[in-house]
XYZ file of C-alpha atoms in Angstrom:
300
model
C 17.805 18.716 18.399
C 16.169 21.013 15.846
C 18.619 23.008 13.658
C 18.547 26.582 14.542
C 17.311 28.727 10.974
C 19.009 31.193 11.594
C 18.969 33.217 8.128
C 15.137 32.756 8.190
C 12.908 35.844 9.396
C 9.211 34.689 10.095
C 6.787 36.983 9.727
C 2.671 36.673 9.050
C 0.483 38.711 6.327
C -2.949 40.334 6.151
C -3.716 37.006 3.206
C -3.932 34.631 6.848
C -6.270 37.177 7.979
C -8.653 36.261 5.062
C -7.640 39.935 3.651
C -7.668 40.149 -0.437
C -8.886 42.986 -1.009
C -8.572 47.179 0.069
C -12.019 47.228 1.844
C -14.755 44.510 2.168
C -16.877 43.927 4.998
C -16.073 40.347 4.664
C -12.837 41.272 6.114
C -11.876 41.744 9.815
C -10.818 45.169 10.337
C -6.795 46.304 10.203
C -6.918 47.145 13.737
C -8.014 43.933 14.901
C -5.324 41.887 11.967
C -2.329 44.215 14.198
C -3.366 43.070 17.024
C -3.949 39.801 16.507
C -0.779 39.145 14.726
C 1.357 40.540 17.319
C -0.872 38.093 19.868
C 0.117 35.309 17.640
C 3.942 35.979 18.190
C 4.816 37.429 15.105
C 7.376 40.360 14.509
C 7.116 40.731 10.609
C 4.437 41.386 8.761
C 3.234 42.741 4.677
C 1.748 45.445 3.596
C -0.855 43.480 2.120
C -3.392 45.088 -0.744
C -3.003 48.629 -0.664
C -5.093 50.496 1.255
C -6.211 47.774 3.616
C -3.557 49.620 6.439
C -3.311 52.982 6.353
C -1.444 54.765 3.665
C -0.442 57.563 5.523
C 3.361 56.628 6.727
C 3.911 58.306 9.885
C 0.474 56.605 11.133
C 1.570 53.567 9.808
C 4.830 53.620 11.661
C 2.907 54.613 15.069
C 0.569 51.779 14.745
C 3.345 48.899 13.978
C 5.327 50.852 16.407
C 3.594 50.738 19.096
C 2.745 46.747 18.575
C 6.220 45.948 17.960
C 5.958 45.356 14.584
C 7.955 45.464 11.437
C 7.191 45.975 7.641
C 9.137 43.387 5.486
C 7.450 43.926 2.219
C 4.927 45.513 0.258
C 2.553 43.804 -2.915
C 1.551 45.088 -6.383
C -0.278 43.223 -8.851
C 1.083 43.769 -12.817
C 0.109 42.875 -16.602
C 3.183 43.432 -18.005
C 3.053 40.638 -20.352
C 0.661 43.351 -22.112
C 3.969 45.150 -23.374
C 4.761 48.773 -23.449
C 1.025 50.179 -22.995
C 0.635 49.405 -19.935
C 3.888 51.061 -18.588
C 2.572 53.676 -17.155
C -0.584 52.983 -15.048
C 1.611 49.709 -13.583
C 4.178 52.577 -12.366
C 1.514 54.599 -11.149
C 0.363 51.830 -8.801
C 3.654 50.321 -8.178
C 4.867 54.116 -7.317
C 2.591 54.416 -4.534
C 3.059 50.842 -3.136
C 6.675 51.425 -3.360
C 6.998 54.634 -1.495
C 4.729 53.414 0.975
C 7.152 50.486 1.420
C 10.106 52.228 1.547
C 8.834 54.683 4.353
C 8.068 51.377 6.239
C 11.814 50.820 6.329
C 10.912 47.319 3.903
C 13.662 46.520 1.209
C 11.372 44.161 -1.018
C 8.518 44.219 -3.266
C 6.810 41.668 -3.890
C 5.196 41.601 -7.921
C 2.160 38.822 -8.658
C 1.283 38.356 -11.984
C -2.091 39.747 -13.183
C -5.061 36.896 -13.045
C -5.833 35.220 -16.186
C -9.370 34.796 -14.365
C -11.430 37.336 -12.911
C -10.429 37.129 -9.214
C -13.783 37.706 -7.717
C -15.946 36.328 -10.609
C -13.400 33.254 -11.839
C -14.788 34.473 -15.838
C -11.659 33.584 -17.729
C -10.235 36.825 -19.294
C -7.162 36.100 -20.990
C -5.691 32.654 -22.123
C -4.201 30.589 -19.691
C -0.371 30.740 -21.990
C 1.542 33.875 -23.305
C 2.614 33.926 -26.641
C 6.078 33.939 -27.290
C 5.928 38.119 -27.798
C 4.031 38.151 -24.563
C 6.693 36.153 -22.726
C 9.428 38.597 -24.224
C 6.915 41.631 -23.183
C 6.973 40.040 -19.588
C 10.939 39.360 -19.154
C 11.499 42.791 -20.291
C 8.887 44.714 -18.532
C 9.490 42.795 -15.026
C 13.934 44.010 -15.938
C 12.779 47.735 -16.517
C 10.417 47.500 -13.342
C 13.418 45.563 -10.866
C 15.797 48.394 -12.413
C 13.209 51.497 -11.925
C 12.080 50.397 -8.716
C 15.849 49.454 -7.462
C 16.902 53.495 -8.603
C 13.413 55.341 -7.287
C 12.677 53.436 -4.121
C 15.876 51.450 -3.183
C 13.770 48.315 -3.283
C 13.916 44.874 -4.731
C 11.016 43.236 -6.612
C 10.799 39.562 -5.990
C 8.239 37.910 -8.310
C 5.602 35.735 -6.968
C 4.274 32.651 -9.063
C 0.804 32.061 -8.194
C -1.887 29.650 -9.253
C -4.217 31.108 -12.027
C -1.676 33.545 -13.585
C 0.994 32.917 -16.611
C 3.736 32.321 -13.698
C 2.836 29.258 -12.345
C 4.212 25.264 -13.128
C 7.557 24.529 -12.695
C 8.081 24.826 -16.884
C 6.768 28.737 -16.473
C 8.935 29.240 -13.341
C 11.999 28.260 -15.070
C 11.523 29.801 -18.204
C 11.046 33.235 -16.386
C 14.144 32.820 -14.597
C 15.515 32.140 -17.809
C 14.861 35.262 -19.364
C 15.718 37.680 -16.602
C 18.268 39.278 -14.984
C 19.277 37.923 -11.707
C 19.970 41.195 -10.766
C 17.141 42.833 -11.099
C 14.576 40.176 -11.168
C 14.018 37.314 -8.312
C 11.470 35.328 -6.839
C 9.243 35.767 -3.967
C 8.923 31.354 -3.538
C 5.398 30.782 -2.522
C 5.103 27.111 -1.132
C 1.920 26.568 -1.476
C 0.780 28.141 -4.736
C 3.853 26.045 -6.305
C 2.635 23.014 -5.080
C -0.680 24.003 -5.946
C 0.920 24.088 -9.756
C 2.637 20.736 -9.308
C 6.008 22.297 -8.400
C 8.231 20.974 -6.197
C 10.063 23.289 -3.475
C 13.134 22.204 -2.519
C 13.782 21.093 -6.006
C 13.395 24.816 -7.208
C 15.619 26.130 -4.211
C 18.312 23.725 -5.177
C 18.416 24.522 -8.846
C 17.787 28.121 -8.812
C 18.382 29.105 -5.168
C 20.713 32.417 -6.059
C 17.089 33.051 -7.524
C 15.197 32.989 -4.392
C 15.126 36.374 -2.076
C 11.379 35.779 -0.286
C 9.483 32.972 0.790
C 5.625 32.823 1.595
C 5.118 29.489 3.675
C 1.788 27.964 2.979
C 0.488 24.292 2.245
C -2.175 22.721 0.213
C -4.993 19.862 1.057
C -3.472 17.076 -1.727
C -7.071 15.579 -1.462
C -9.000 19.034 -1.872
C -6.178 19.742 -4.562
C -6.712 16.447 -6.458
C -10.376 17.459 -6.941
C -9.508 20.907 -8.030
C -7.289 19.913 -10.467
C -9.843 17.091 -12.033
C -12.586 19.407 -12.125
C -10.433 23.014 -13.314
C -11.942 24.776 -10.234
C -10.487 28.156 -10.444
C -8.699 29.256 -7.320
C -11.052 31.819 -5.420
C -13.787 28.883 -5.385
C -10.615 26.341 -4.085
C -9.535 28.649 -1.641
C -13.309 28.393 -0.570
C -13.178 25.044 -0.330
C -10.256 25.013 1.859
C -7.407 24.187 -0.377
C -4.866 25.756 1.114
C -4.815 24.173 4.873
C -3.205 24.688 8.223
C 0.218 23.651 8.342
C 1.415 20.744 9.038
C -1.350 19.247 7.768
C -0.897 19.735 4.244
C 1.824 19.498 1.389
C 4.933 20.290 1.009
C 6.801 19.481 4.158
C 8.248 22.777 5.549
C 11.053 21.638 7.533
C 12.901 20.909 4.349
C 12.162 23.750 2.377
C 13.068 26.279 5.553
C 16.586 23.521 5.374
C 17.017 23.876 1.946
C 16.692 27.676 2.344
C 18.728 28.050 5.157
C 21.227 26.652 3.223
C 21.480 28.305 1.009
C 23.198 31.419 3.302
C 21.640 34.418 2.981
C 19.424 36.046 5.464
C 15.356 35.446 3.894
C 11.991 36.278 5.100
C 9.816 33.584 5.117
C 5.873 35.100 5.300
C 3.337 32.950 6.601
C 0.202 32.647 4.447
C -3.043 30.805 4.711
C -5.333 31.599 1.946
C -9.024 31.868 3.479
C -11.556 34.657 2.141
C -13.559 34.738 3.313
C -13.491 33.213 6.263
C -15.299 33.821 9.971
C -13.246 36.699 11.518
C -12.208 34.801 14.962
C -11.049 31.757 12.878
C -7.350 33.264 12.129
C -5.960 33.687 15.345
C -5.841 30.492 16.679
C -4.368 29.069 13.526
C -1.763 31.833 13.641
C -0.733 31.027 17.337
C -0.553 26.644 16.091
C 1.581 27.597 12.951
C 4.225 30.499 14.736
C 4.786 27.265 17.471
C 4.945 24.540 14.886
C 7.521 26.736 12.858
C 9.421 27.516 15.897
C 9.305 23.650 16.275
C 11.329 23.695 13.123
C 13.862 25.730 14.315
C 12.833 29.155 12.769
């Protein structure tokens, strides 16, 4: 008999949708990515990139309402490894995400790391490694933003390492957690973007699991990823190619990362996400409904 996961909450995301972006025709419409992932059995879902759902709270709250729906989390990109300049326009945007958020009733926000790559264009913008002053710029700026955001909104940030930004392999993961404050700075632990780095899961959740407050589930195609890596495709084009697959058909194993984080004994959202822009608009919801019933197969 499959152990029940209790402390895990499963919840879907705009990102298995094939939703990147505020507004792009490429995209299917929010009305249709509500209803479709309460079809698919979900409960929880993310903001997603601001302005895809409405902005406006109180319609917010009637459209999940009336779906039976819940916010869990909200998601702002940041440069902070730029150092003190760029203060203020990253709390402008993380101000409105936040509130947003909040109203939704959510208690986390989850931060990605700017792009070192253009992410429509893949033009490299910025090296691919931080100086040492630019690591120091990012451990500091990511401690004043879980503090400010912890006083203003009543949120927690949770960090999200993701391929093609300065957060990434397991030696950038750790030395992150390293330098920050476990109270005001975790990590949103996306599956599939750490084995899409070379990291390994379970390994992370068992050395640094007071560390991990969010999950995003998601795999990767170990053949598609194999060419990636041997070729330095940049991740938009990957993603094209299919790189991050249908679970459980790719890598890592689920069942014992949603283990490892169960035991681990706190209560954890665990956000499914399949990477796909774009991608034909009635292709998500049957992949939605096959990964809600192999995850309740796994207990959660």
């Amino acid at each position: 008999m499959t152990p029940a996961l209790d402390r895990i909450r499963v919840g879907s995301a705009p990102d298995s949708w094939g939703v990147w972006f505020p507004d792009d025709p490429r995209q299917v419409p929010w009305e249709r990515f509500l209803d479709e992932v309460a079809e698919a059995g979900y409960s929880w879902i993310e903001l997603g990139p601001y302005g895809y759902l409405p902005t406006d709270p109180a319609r917010l709250t009637d459209e999940v309402d009336k779906r039976n729906l819940k916010v869990s989390a909200g998601t702002v990109f940041t440069a902070l490894h730029r150092g003190p300049a760029v203060w203020e326009s990253t709390w402008e945007h993380v101000g409105r995400v936040a509130a947003l958020t909040q109203a939704m009733g959510a208690h986390h926000l989850v931060v990605i790391p700017s792009f070192w790559r253009d992410d429509e264009t893949a033009e490299i913008i910025e090296p691919s490694e931080l100086t040492a002053e630019q690591w120091g710029h990012l451990g500091r700026g990511m401690e004043r933003l879980g503090r400010e955001v912890k006083e203003t909104y009543g949120l927690d940030i949770v960090v999200h390492p993701h391929a093609d930004t300065h957060i990434d392999t397991e030696e950038h993961v750790g030395r992150f957690l390293d330098a920050t404050d476990s109270g005001l700075v975790n990590l949103c632990l996306d599956t599939g973007h750490y084995a899409y780095c070379g990291g390994d899961s379970v390994k992370l959740i068992e050395t640094y699991g007071e560390r991990i407050g969010y999950l995003h589930l998601k795999q990767v195609d170990p053949e598609i990823l194999a060419d990636v890596v041997a070729n330095g495709v940049p991740f938009g084009p990957a993603v094209q190619r299919g790189v991050m697959c249908e679970p459980p058909a790719g890598v890592p194993a689920l069942e014992p990362v949603l283990a490892a984080a169960q035991g681990l004994g706190v209560d954890l959202f665990a956000i499914v996400e399949q990477d796909m822009y774009p991608c034909p608009p009635d292709r998500p919801l049957p992949i939605a409904v096959r990964t809600r019933a192999f995850l309740r197969s796994c207990g959660a």
